[in-house]
Protein backbone atom coordinates (compact mmCIF):
# COMPACT_ATOMS: atom_id res chain seq x y z
CA UNK A 1 0.00 0.00 0.00
CA UNK A 2 1.52 3.31 -1.10
CA UNK A 3 -0.06 6.46 0.32
CA UNK A 4 0.95 10.09 0.58
CA UNK A 5 2.14 10.94 4.12
CA UNK A 6 -1.08 12.52 5.42
CA UNK A 7 -3.12 9.49 4.32
CA UNK A 8 -0.52 7.09 5.71
CA UNK A 9 -0.84 8.88 9.07
CA UNK A 10 -4.62 8.51 8.83
CA UNK A 11 -4.18 4.76 8.36
CA UNK A 12 -2.56 4.75 11.83
CA UNK A 13 -5.25 6.89 13.43
CA UNK A 14 -8.04 6.93 15.93
CA UNK A 15 -9.22 10.14 14.33
CA UNK A 16 -11.76 12.69 15.55
CA UNK A 17 -14.11 12.35 12.58
CA UNK A 18 -13.64 15.79 11.03
CA UNK A 19 -14.36 16.40 7.35
CA UNK A 20 -10.61 16.24 6.76
CA UNK A 21 -10.48 12.75 8.26
CA UNK A 22 -13.54 11.47 6.46
CA UNK A 23 -12.37 12.87 3.13
CA UNK A 24 -8.99 11.22 3.71
CA UNK A 25 -10.50 7.79 4.36
CA UNK A 26 -12.60 8.17 1.23
CA UNK A 27 -9.51 9.18 -0.76
CA UNK A 28 -7.76 5.96 0.32
CA UNK A 29 -10.73 3.94 -0.94
CA UNK A 30 -11.04 5.95 -4.15
CA UNK A 31 -7.36 5.30 -4.92
CA UNK A 32 -8.28 1.67 -5.64
CA UNK A 33 -11.65 2.42 -7.24
CA UNK A 34 -13.79 1.77 -4.14
CA UNK A 35 -16.05 3.86 -1.93
CA UNK A 36 -17.55 3.89 1.58
CA UNK A 37 -19.63 0.78 0.80
CA UNK A 38 -16.46 -1.34 0.99
CA UNK A 39 -15.94 -0.49 4.68
CA UNK A 40 -17.03 -2.93 7.38
CA UNK A 41 -16.20 -0.92 10.49
CA UNK A 42 -19.16 -0.10 12.73
CA UNK A 43 -21.35 2.94 12.17
CA UNK A 44 -20.59 5.82 14.50
CA UNK A 45 -20.57 9.57 14.97
CA UNK A 46 -17.31 11.55 15.35
CA UNK A 47 -15.50 11.13 18.68
CA UNK A 48 -13.95 14.62 18.70
CA UNK A 49 -15.84 17.02 20.97
CA UNK A 50 -16.14 19.79 18.38
CA UNK A 51 -16.70 17.37 15.55
CA UNK A 52 -19.54 15.59 17.39
CA UNK A 53 -21.15 18.93 18.22
CA UNK A 54 -21.03 19.96 14.57
CA UNK A 55 -22.43 16.56 13.57
CA UNK A 56 -25.55 17.17 15.61
CA UNK A 57 -28.34 14.64 15.23
CA UNK A 58 -27.24 13.28 11.86
CA UNK A 59 -27.15 9.50 11.52
CA UNK A 60 -23.84 7.70 12.21
CA UNK A 61 -21.72 6.62 9.24
CA UNK A 62 -18.75 4.37 8.64
CA UNK A 63 -16.53 7.24 7.46
CA UNK A 64 -17.19 9.25 10.64
CA UNK A 65 -16.12 6.34 12.87
CA UNK A 66 -12.64 6.91 14.35
CA UNK A 67 -11.09 3.80 12.77
CA UNK A 68 -12.30 4.44 9.21
CA UNK A 69 -8.77 5.36 8.06
CA UNK A 70 -7.40 2.04 9.30
CA UNK A 71 -10.23 0.09 7.69
CA UNK A 72 -9.88 2.01 4.43
CA UNK A 73 -6.18 1.15 4.38
CA UNK A 74 -6.91 -2.53 4.98
CA UNK A 75 -9.51 -2.57 2.20
CA UNK A 76 -7.12 -0.82 -0.20
CA UNK A 77 -4.33 -3.26 0.63
CA UNK A 78 -6.67 -6.15 -0.15
CA UNK A 79 -7.60 -4.60 -3.49
CA UNK A 80 -3.96 -4.06 -4.44
CA UNK A 81 -3.01 -7.65 -3.58
CA UNK A 82 -6.04 -9.28 -5.15
CA UNK A 83 -7.31 -10.54 -1.79
CA UNK A 84 -11.05 -10.87 -1.05
CA UNK A 85 -12.48 -7.61 0.24
CA UNK A 86 -15.73 -8.90 1.70
CA UNK A 87 -13.94 -11.00 4.35
CA UNK A 88 -11.06 -8.65 5.26
CA UNK A 89 -11.96 -8.70 8.98
CA UNK A 90 -11.66 -12.49 9.25
CA UNK A 91 -8.63 -13.41 11.42
CA UNK A 92 -7.72 -16.07 8.83
CA UNK A 93 -7.76 -13.53 5.96
CA UNK A 94 -4.32 -12.79 4.41
CA UNK A 95 -4.65 -9.15 5.54
CA UNK A 96 -5.11 -10.09 9.20
CA UNK A 97 -2.51 -12.87 9.04
CA UNK A 98 0.00 -10.29 7.82
CA UNK A 99 -0.96 -7.83 10.58
CA UNK A 100 -0.62 -10.52 13.25
CA UNK A 101 2.78 -11.59 11.92
CA UNK A 102 4.05 -8.00 11.97
CA UNK A 103 2.84 -7.50 15.55
CA UNK A 104 4.40 -10.74 16.75
CA UNK A 105 7.71 -9.88 15.09
CA UNK A 106 7.85 -6.40 16.62
CA UNK A 107 6.68 -7.56 20.07
CA UNK A 108 8.86 -10.68 20.08
CA UNK A 109 5.95 -12.65 21.52
CA UNK A 110 3.00 -14.63 20.21
CA UNK A 111 -0.53 -13.24 20.20
CA UNK A 112 -2.21 -14.87 23.19
CA UNK A 113 -5.81 -14.53 22.05
CA UNK A 114 -7.87 -13.01 19.25
CA UNK A 115 -11.03 -11.07 20.06
CA UNK A 116 -12.96 -8.31 18.26
CA UNK A 117 -12.17 -4.62 18.58
CA UNK A 118 -14.90 -2.02 19.03
CA UNK A 119 -14.51 -1.04 15.38
CA UNK A 120 -15.04 -4.63 14.21
CA UNK A 121 -11.46 -5.55 13.27
CA UNK A 122 -9.69 -8.48 14.94
CA UNK A 123 -8.13 -7.57 18.28
CA UNK A 124 -4.78 -9.25 18.91
CA UNK A 125 -4.01 -9.69 22.62
CA UNK A 126 -0.45 -9.27 23.84
CA UNK A 127 1.12 -8.34 27.14
CA UNK A 128 1.83 -4.74 28.12
CA UNK A 129 5.53 -5.61 28.01
CA UNK A 130 5.10 -7.01 24.51
CA UNK A 131 3.32 -3.86 23.39
CA UNK A 132 6.15 -1.74 24.78
CA UNK A 133 8.69 -3.88 22.93
CA UNK A 134 6.69 -3.54 19.72
CA UNK A 135 6.61 0.25 19.87
CA UNK A 136 10.29 0.42 20.87
CA UNK A 137 11.31 -1.85 17.99
CA UNK A 138 9.20 0.24 15.61
CA UNK A 139 10.96 3.39 16.86
CA UNK A 140 14.49 2.06 16.33
CA UNK A 141 13.78 0.04 13.17
CA UNK A 142 15.99 0.73 10.17
CA UNK A 143 13.37 -0.60 7.75
CA UNK A 144 12.37 2.09 5.28
CA UNK A 145 8.66 1.31 5.66
CA UNK A 146 8.74 1.72 9.45
CA UNK A 147 10.64 4.98 9.15
CA UNK A 148 8.18 6.21 6.52
CA UNK A 149 5.22 5.51 8.82
CA UNK A 150 6.76 7.30 11.79
CA UNK A 151 7.76 10.30 9.66
CA UNK A 152 4.24 10.52 8.21
CA UNK A 153 2.65 10.59 11.66
CA UNK A 154 5.09 13.14 13.06
CA UNK A 155 4.58 15.41 10.05
CA UNK A 156 0.78 15.09 10.15
CA UNK A 157 -0.22 14.82 13.84
CA UNK A 158 -3.66 16.24 13.14
CA UNK A 159 -4.42 13.11 11.09
CA UNK A 160 -3.43 10.70 13.89
CA UNK A 161 -6.00 12.10 16.34
CA UNK A 162 -7.43 15.60 15.87
CA UNK A 163 -7.38 19.24 16.89
CA UNK A 164 -7.53 19.62 20.68
CA UNK A 165 -6.68 15.98 21.44
CA UNK A 166 -3.60 15.03 23.46
CA UNK A 167 -1.81 12.94 20.85
CA UNK A 168 -2.03 15.66 18.21
CA UNK A 169 -1.22 18.55 20.55
CA UNK A 170 1.81 16.88 22.18
CA UNK A 171 3.23 15.75 18.84
CA UNK A 172 2.93 19.35 17.66
CA UNK A 173 4.56 20.77 20.79
CA UNK A 174 7.31 18.21 21.49
CA UNK A 175 9.76 17.43 18.66
CA UNK A 176 10.48 13.76 17.93
CA UNK A 177 7.68 12.44 20.15
CA UNK A 178 5.19 9.94 18.73
CA UNK A 179 1.94 9.13 20.55
CA UNK A 180 -0.98 6.80 19.94
CA UNK A 181 -3.91 6.53 22.32
CA UNK A 182 -5.94 3.34 22.61
CA UNK A 183 -9.31 2.40 24.05
CA UNK A 184 -9.95 2.08 27.80
CA UNK A 185 -7.04 4.21 28.99
CA UNK A 186 -4.24 2.71 26.86
CA UNK A 187 -1.41 4.97 25.72
CA UNK A 188 1.74 4.23 23.75
CA UNK A 189 4.50 6.75 23.09
CA UNK A 190 8.11 6.84 21.97
CA UNK A 191 10.86 9.22 20.99
CA UNK A 192 12.54 8.72 17.65
CA UNK A 193 15.69 7.55 19.44
CA UNK A 194 13.76 4.68 21.05
CA UNK A 195 12.74 5.83 24.53
CA UNK A 196 9.34 4.19 24.95
CA UNK A 197 6.45 4.48 27.39
CA UNK A 198 3.35 2.26 27.28
CA UNK A 199 0.67 2.09 29.98
CA UNK A 200 -2.98 1.40 30.71
CA UNK A 201 -5.00 3.41 33.23
CA UNK A 202 -7.06 0.97 35.30
CA UNK A 203 -10.31 2.96 35.27
CA UNK A 204 -10.16 3.55 31.51
CA UNK A 205 -9.93 7.33 31.83
CA UNK A 206 -7.44 9.38 29.82
CA UNK A 207 -7.34 12.58 31.91
CA UNK A 208 -4.06 11.60 33.62
CA UNK A 209 -2.28 10.61 30.40
CA UNK A 210 -0.28 13.81 29.92
CA UNK A 211 0.87 13.81 33.55
CA UNK A 212 1.94 10.16 33.35
CA UNK A 213 3.76 10.75 30.07
CA UNK A 214 5.61 13.78 31.43
CA UNK A 215 6.74 11.91 34.54
CA UNK A 216 7.70 8.70 32.76
CA UNK A 217 9.71 10.41 30.04
CA UNK A 218 11.45 12.59 32.64
CA UNK A 219 12.80 9.35 34.13
CA UNK A 220 14.13 8.57 30.66
CA UNK A 221 15.76 12.03 30.53
CA UNK A 222 13.36 13.43 27.95
CA UNK A 223 11.69 16.48 29.44
CA UNK A 224 8.66 18.50 28.39
CA UNK A 225 5.92 20.45 30.15
CA UNK A 226 2.20 19.69 30.20
CA UNK A 227 -0.83 21.34 31.77
CA UNK A 228 -2.11 19.37 34.76
CA UNK A 229 -5.90 18.76 34.73
CA UNK A 230 -7.87 20.49 37.46
CA UNK A 231 -9.66 18.49 40.12
CA UNK A 232 -12.76 20.48 40.96
CA UNK A 233 -15.23 20.36 43.82
CA UNK A 234 -18.16 22.73 43.84
CA UNK A 235 -16.63 24.43 40.83
CA UNK A 236 -13.39 25.21 42.68
CA UNK A 237 -9.97 23.49 42.60
CA UNK A 238 -9.68 21.04 45.50
CA UNK A 239 -6.74 18.90 44.33
CA UNK A 240 -4.51 17.95 41.45
CA UNK A 241 -3.48 15.00 39.33
CA UNK A 242 0.19 14.23 39.79
CA UNK A 243 2.58 11.33 39.45
CA UNK A 244 3.19 9.70 42.83
CA UNK A 245 6.81 8.75 42.17
mmCIF file of C-alpha atoms in Angstrom:
data_model
loop_
_atom_site.group_PDB
_atom_site.id
_atom_site.type_symbol
_atom_site.label_atom_id
_atom_site.label_comp_id
_atom_site.label_asym_id
_atom_site.label_seq_id
_atom_site.Cartn_x
_atom_site.Cartn_y
_atom_site.Cartn_z
ATOM 1 C CA UNK A 1 0.000 0.000 0.000
ATOM 2 C CA UNK A 2 1.523 3.306 -1.098
ATOM 3 C CA UNK A 3 -0.060 6.459 0.318
ATOM 4 C CA UNK A 4 0.952 10.088 0.576
ATOM 5 C CA UNK A 5 2.140 10.944 4.124
ATOM 6 C CA UNK A 6 -1.085 12.522 5.420
ATOM 7 C CA UNK A 7 -3.119 9.489 4.324
ATOM 8 C CA UNK A 8 -0.519 7.088 5.710
ATOM 9 C CA UNK A 9 -0.837 8.877 9.065
ATOM 10 C CA UNK A 10 -4.624 8.508 8.832
ATOM 11 C CA UNK A 11 -4.181 4.764 8.363
ATOM 12 C CA UNK A 12 -2.563 4.749 11.832
ATOM 13 C CA UNK A 13 -5.254 6.894 13.429
ATOM 14 C CA UNK A 14 -8.040 6.927 15.935
ATOM 15 C CA UNK A 15 -9.225 10.136 14.332
ATOM 16 C CA UNK A 16 -11.759 12.694 15.547
ATOM 17 C CA UNK A 17 -14.107 12.351 12.583
ATOM 18 C CA UNK A 18 -13.641 15.792 11.033
ATOM 19 C CA UNK A 19 -14.364 16.396 7.347
ATOM 20 C CA UNK A 20 -10.613 16.235 6.761
ATOM 21 C CA UNK A 21 -10.475 12.748 8.263
ATOM 22 C CA UNK A 22 -13.542 11.473 6.459
ATOM 23 C CA UNK A 23 -12.370 12.872 3.131
ATOM 24 C CA UNK A 24 -8.988 11.223 3.714
ATOM 25 C CA UNK A 25 -10.497 7.793 4.358
ATOM 26 C CA UNK A 26 -12.599 8.171 1.231
ATOM 27 C CA UNK A 27 -9.510 9.184 -0.760
ATOM 28 C CA UNK A 28 -7.757 5.957 0.318
ATOM 29 C CA UNK A 29 -10.734 3.940 -0.939
ATOM 30 C CA UNK A 30 -11.043 5.950 -4.148
ATOM 31 C CA UNK A 31 -7.357 5.301 -4.915
ATOM 32 C CA UNK A 32 -8.282 1.666 -5.643
ATOM 33 C CA UNK A 33 -11.651 2.417 -7.242
ATOM 34 C CA UNK A 34 -13.790 1.765 -4.143
ATOM 35 C CA UNK A 35 -16.049 3.857 -1.926
ATOM 36 C CA UNK A 36 -17.549 3.887 1.578
ATOM 37 C CA UNK A 37 -19.625 0.782 0.799
ATOM 38 C CA UNK A 38 -16.462 -1.337 0.986
ATOM 39 C CA UNK A 39 -15.940 -0.492 4.677
ATOM 40 C CA UNK A 40 -17.026 -2.925 7.377
ATOM 41 C CA UNK A 41 -16.196 -0.918 10.491
ATOM 42 C CA UNK A 42 -19.159 -0.101 12.727
ATOM 43 C CA UNK A 43 -21.354 2.940 12.168
ATOM 44 C CA UNK A 44 -20.586 5.819 14.503
ATOM 45 C CA UNK A 45 -20.566 9.573 14.966
ATOM 46 C CA UNK A 46 -17.308 11.553 15.353
ATOM 47 C CA UNK A 47 -15.499 11.128 18.680
ATOM 48 C CA UNK A 48 -13.951 14.624 18.698
ATOM 49 C CA UNK A 49 -15.836 17.017 20.970
ATOM 50 C CA UNK A 50 -16.142 19.793 18.381
ATOM 51 C CA UNK A 51 -16.703 17.365 15.553
ATOM 52 C CA UNK A 52 -19.536 15.590 17.385
ATOM 53 C CA UNK A 53 -21.148 18.933 18.223
ATOM 54 C CA UNK A 54 -21.031 19.956 14.574
ATOM 55 C CA UNK A 55 -22.433 16.563 13.566
ATOM 56 C CA UNK A 56 -25.554 17.175 15.612
ATOM 57 C CA UNK A 57 -28.337 14.638 15.235
ATOM 58 C CA UNK A 58 -27.239 13.276 11.862
ATOM 59 C CA UNK A 59 -27.153 9.500 11.520
ATOM 60 C CA UNK A 60 -23.845 7.699 12.206
ATOM 61 C CA UNK A 61 -21.722 6.624 9.239
ATOM 62 C CA UNK A 62 -18.754 4.365 8.640
ATOM 63 C CA UNK A 63 -16.529 7.241 7.461
ATOM 64 C CA UNK A 64 -17.185 9.251 10.641
ATOM 65 C CA UNK A 65 -16.118 6.343 12.868
ATOM 66 C CA UNK A 66 -12.643 6.913 14.349
ATOM 67 C CA UNK A 67 -11.093 3.800 12.770
ATOM 68 C CA UNK A 68 -12.297 4.444 9.206
ATOM 69 C CA UNK A 69 -8.770 5.361 8.065
ATOM 70 C CA UNK A 70 -7.404 2.041 9.297
ATOM 71 C CA UNK A 71 -10.235 0.085 7.692
ATOM 72 C CA UNK A 72 -9.884 2.008 4.430
ATOM 73 C CA UNK A 73 -6.178 1.151 4.375
ATOM 74 C CA UNK A 74 -6.907 -2.531 4.982
ATOM 75 C CA UNK A 75 -9.506 -2.574 2.202
ATOM 76 C CA UNK A 76 -7.123 -0.817 -0.202
ATOM 77 C CA UNK A 77 -4.333 -3.260 0.628
ATOM 78 C CA UNK A 78 -6.670 -6.147 -0.147
ATOM 79 C CA UNK A 79 -7.602 -4.602 -3.492
ATOM 80 C CA UNK A 80 -3.959 -4.056 -4.436
ATOM 81 C CA UNK A 81 -3.008 -7.648 -3.581
ATOM 82 C CA UNK A 82 -6.043 -9.278 -5.150
ATOM 83 C CA UNK A 83 -7.310 -10.540 -1.790
ATOM 84 C CA UNK A 84 -11.048 -10.870 -1.047
ATOM 85 C CA UNK A 85 -12.482 -7.606 0.236
ATOM 86 C CA UNK A 86 -15.731 -8.900 1.704
ATOM 87 C CA UNK A 87 -13.938 -10.999 4.352
ATOM 88 C CA UNK A 88 -11.060 -8.645 5.257
ATOM 89 C CA UNK A 89 -11.963 -8.699 8.979
ATOM 90 C CA UNK A 90 -11.658 -12.487 9.249
ATOM 91 C CA UNK A 91 -8.627 -13.411 11.417
ATOM 92 C CA UNK A 92 -7.718 -16.069 8.830
ATOM 93 C CA UNK A 93 -7.760 -13.532 5.960
ATOM 94 C CA UNK A 94 -4.319 -12.792 4.414
ATOM 95 C CA UNK A 95 -4.646 -9.153 5.542
ATOM 96 C CA UNK A 96 -5.108 -10.088 9.198
ATOM 97 C CA UNK A 97 -2.511 -12.866 9.038
ATOM 98 C CA UNK A 98 0.002 -10.288 7.818
ATOM 99 C CA UNK A 99 -0.957 -7.834 10.576
ATOM 100 C CA UNK A 100 -0.622 -10.515 13.248
ATOM 101 C CA UNK A 101 2.782 -11.588 11.920
ATOM 102 C CA UNK A 102 4.047 -7.995 11.968
ATOM 103 C CA UNK A 103 2.836 -7.495 15.549
ATOM 104 C CA UNK A 104 4.400 -10.744 16.746
ATOM 105 C CA UNK A 105 7.709 -9.877 15.090
ATOM 106 C CA UNK A 106 7.846 -6.396 16.617
ATOM 107 C CA UNK A 107 6.677 -7.558 20.066
ATOM 108 C CA UNK A 108 8.857 -10.680 20.082
ATOM 109 C CA UNK A 109 5.955 -12.650 21.516
ATOM 110 C CA UNK A 110 3.004 -14.629 20.209
ATOM 111 C CA UNK A 111 -0.526 -13.238 20.203
ATOM 112 C CA UNK A 112 -2.208 -14.870 23.187
ATOM 113 C CA UNK A 113 -5.811 -14.526 22.047
ATOM 114 C CA UNK A 114 -7.873 -13.008 19.254
ATOM 115 C CA UNK A 115 -11.026 -11.067 20.056
ATOM 116 C CA UNK A 116 -12.962 -8.307 18.260
ATOM 117 C CA UNK A 117 -12.173 -4.617 18.585
ATOM 118 C CA UNK A 118 -14.898 -2.025 19.025
ATOM 119 C CA UNK A 119 -14.510 -1.045 15.383
ATOM 120 C CA UNK A 120 -15.036 -4.628 14.212
ATOM 121 C CA UNK A 121 -11.463 -5.549 13.273
ATOM 122 C CA UNK A 122 -9.691 -8.483 14.941
ATOM 123 C CA UNK A 123 -8.132 -7.573 18.281
ATOM 124 C CA UNK A 124 -4.780 -9.252 18.915
ATOM 125 C CA UNK A 125 -4.013 -9.687 22.616
ATOM 126 C CA UNK A 126 -0.449 -9.271 23.840
ATOM 127 C CA UNK A 127 1.121 -8.338 27.138
ATOM 128 C CA UNK A 128 1.825 -4.744 28.115
ATOM 129 C CA UNK A 129 5.527 -5.611 28.014
ATOM 130 C CA UNK A 130 5.097 -7.008 24.508
ATOM 131 C CA UNK A 131 3.318 -3.862 23.395
ATOM 132 C CA UNK A 132 6.148 -1.738 24.785
ATOM 133 C CA UNK A 133 8.690 -3.880 22.926
ATOM 134 C CA UNK A 134 6.691 -3.544 19.721
ATOM 135 C CA UNK A 135 6.614 0.248 19.872
ATOM 136 C CA UNK A 136 10.289 0.419 20.866
ATOM 137 C CA UNK A 137 11.309 -1.848 17.989
ATOM 138 C CA UNK A 138 9.198 0.242 15.612
ATOM 139 C CA UNK A 139 10.958 3.391 16.857
ATOM 140 C CA UNK A 140 14.486 2.055 16.328
ATOM 141 C CA UNK A 141 13.779 0.037 13.171
ATOM 142 C CA UNK A 142 15.990 0.726 10.171
ATOM 143 C CA UNK A 143 13.372 -0.599 7.746
ATOM 144 C CA UNK A 144 12.374 2.091 5.277
ATOM 145 C CA UNK A 145 8.657 1.309 5.655
ATOM 146 C CA UNK A 146 8.742 1.718 9.446
ATOM 147 C CA UNK A 147 10.644 4.977 9.152
ATOM 148 C CA UNK A 148 8.180 6.208 6.524
ATOM 149 C CA UNK A 149 5.217 5.509 8.824
ATOM 150 C CA UNK A 150 6.764 7.304 11.794
ATOM 151 C CA UNK A 151 7.763 10.303 9.659
ATOM 152 C CA UNK A 152 4.242 10.520 8.208
ATOM 153 C CA UNK A 153 2.645 10.591 11.665
ATOM 154 C CA UNK A 154 5.086 13.145 13.062
ATOM 155 C CA UNK A 155 4.580 15.407 10.048
ATOM 156 C CA UNK A 156 0.780 15.093 10.155
ATOM 157 C CA UNK A 157 -0.218 14.819 13.837
ATOM 158 C CA UNK A 158 -3.658 16.239 13.139
ATOM 159 C CA UNK A 159 -4.418 13.115 11.087
ATOM 160 C CA UNK A 160 -3.430 10.697 13.894
ATOM 161 C CA UNK A 161 -5.997 12.099 16.339
ATOM 162 C CA UNK A 162 -7.427 15.595 15.866
ATOM 163 C CA UNK A 163 -7.382 19.238 16.894
ATOM 164 C CA UNK A 164 -7.531 19.617 20.681
ATOM 165 C CA UNK A 165 -6.681 15.980 21.436
ATOM 166 C CA UNK A 166 -3.602 15.031 23.458
ATOM 167 C CA UNK A 167 -1.805 12.944 20.845
ATOM 168 C CA UNK A 168 -2.026 15.661 18.214
ATOM 169 C CA UNK A 169 -1.220 18.546 20.547
ATOM 170 C CA UNK A 170 1.814 16.884 22.185
ATOM 171 C CA UNK A 171 3.233 15.752 18.841
ATOM 172 C CA UNK A 172 2.927 19.348 17.665
ATOM 173 C CA UNK A 173 4.555 20.767 20.791
ATOM 174 C CA UNK A 174 7.308 18.207 21.489
ATOM 175 C CA UNK A 175 9.758 17.427 18.655
ATOM 176 C CA UNK A 176 10.483 13.756 17.929
ATOM 177 C CA UNK A 177 7.680 12.440 20.153
ATOM 178 C CA UNK A 178 5.188 9.943 18.735
ATOM 179 C CA UNK A 179 1.938 9.134 20.551
ATOM 180 C CA UNK A 180 -0.979 6.803 19.942
ATOM 181 C CA UNK A 181 -3.912 6.531 22.319
ATOM 182 C CA UNK A 182 -5.944 3.343 22.613
ATOM 183 C CA UNK A 183 -9.306 2.398 24.055
ATOM 184 C CA UNK A 184 -9.948 2.080 27.799
ATOM 185 C CA UNK A 185 -7.041 4.207 28.985
ATOM 186 C CA UNK A 186 -4.240 2.709 26.860
ATOM 187 C CA UNK A 187 -1.407 4.970 25.723
ATOM 188 C CA UNK A 188 1.736 4.230 23.747
ATOM 189 C CA UNK A 189 4.502 6.749 23.088
ATOM 190 C CA UNK A 190 8.110 6.835 21.972
ATOM 191 C CA UNK A 191 10.858 9.222 20.992
ATOM 192 C CA UNK A 192 12.541 8.721 17.646
ATOM 193 C CA UNK A 193 15.693 7.552 19.438
ATOM 194 C CA UNK A 194 13.757 4.682 21.054
ATOM 195 C CA UNK A 195 12.742 5.832 24.534
ATOM 196 C CA UNK A 196 9.345 4.186 24.948
ATOM 197 C CA UNK A 197 6.449 4.477 27.387
ATOM 198 C CA UNK A 198 3.346 2.263 27.284
ATOM 199 C CA UNK A 199 0.671 2.088 29.977
ATOM 200 C CA UNK A 200 -2.983 1.402 30.707
ATOM 201 C CA UNK A 201 -4.997 3.408 33.229
ATOM 202 C CA UNK A 202 -7.065 0.973 35.295
ATOM 203 C CA UNK A 203 -10.313 2.961 35.273
ATOM 204 C CA UNK A 204 -10.160 3.548 31.512
ATOM 205 C CA UNK A 205 -9.929 7.330 31.831
ATOM 206 C CA UNK A 206 -7.439 9.381 29.820
ATOM 207 C CA UNK A 207 -7.336 12.575 31.911
ATOM 208 C CA UNK A 208 -4.064 11.596 33.618
ATOM 209 C CA UNK A 209 -2.277 10.614 30.399
ATOM 210 C CA UNK A 210 -0.284 13.812 29.924
ATOM 211 C CA UNK A 211 0.873 13.812 33.549
ATOM 212 C CA UNK A 212 1.935 10.156 33.354
ATOM 213 C CA UNK A 213 3.755 10.754 30.071
ATOM 214 C CA UNK A 214 5.611 13.776 31.434
ATOM 215 C CA UNK A 215 6.744 11.905 34.544
ATOM 216 C CA UNK A 216 7.696 8.696 32.761
ATOM 217 C CA UNK A 217 9.708 10.412 30.036
ATOM 218 C CA UNK A 218 11.448 12.586 32.641
ATOM 219 C CA UNK A 219 12.804 9.346 34.132
ATOM 220 C CA UNK A 220 14.127 8.571 30.655
ATOM 221 C CA UNK A 221 15.756 12.031 30.532
ATOM 222 C CA UNK A 222 13.358 13.426 27.951
ATOM 223 C CA UNK A 223 11.692 16.480 29.437
ATOM 224 C CA UNK A 224 8.656 18.501 28.386
ATOM 225 C CA UNK A 225 5.920 20.449 30.147
ATOM 226 C CA UNK A 226 2.200 19.694 30.196
ATOM 227 C CA UNK A 227 -0.831 21.340 31.769
ATOM 228 C CA UNK A 228 -2.112 19.371 34.764
ATOM 229 C CA UNK A 229 -5.900 18.756 34.726
ATOM 230 C CA UNK A 230 -7.867 20.494 37.460
ATOM 231 C CA UNK A 231 -9.657 18.493 40.124
ATOM 232 C CA UNK A 232 -12.764 20.483 40.960
ATOM 233 C CA UNK A 233 -15.226 20.355 43.823
ATOM 234 C CA UNK A 234 -18.159 22.729 43.844
ATOM 235 C CA UNK A 235 -16.632 24.428 40.830
ATOM 236 C CA UNK A 236 -13.393 25.213 42.682
ATOM 237 C CA UNK A 237 -9.970 23.491 42.604
ATOM 238 C CA UNK A 238 -9.681 21.044 45.498
ATOM 239 C CA UNK A 239 -6.742 18.905 44.331
ATOM 240 C CA UNK A 240 -4.513 17.947 41.452
ATOM 241 C CA UNK A 241 -3.480 15.002 39.330
ATOM 242 C CA UNK A 242 0.185 14.232 39.793
ATOM 243 C CA UNK A 243 2.583 11.330 39.452
ATOM 244 C CA UNK A 244 3.195 9.698 42.835
ATOM 245 C CA UNK A 245 6.812 8.751 42.171
#
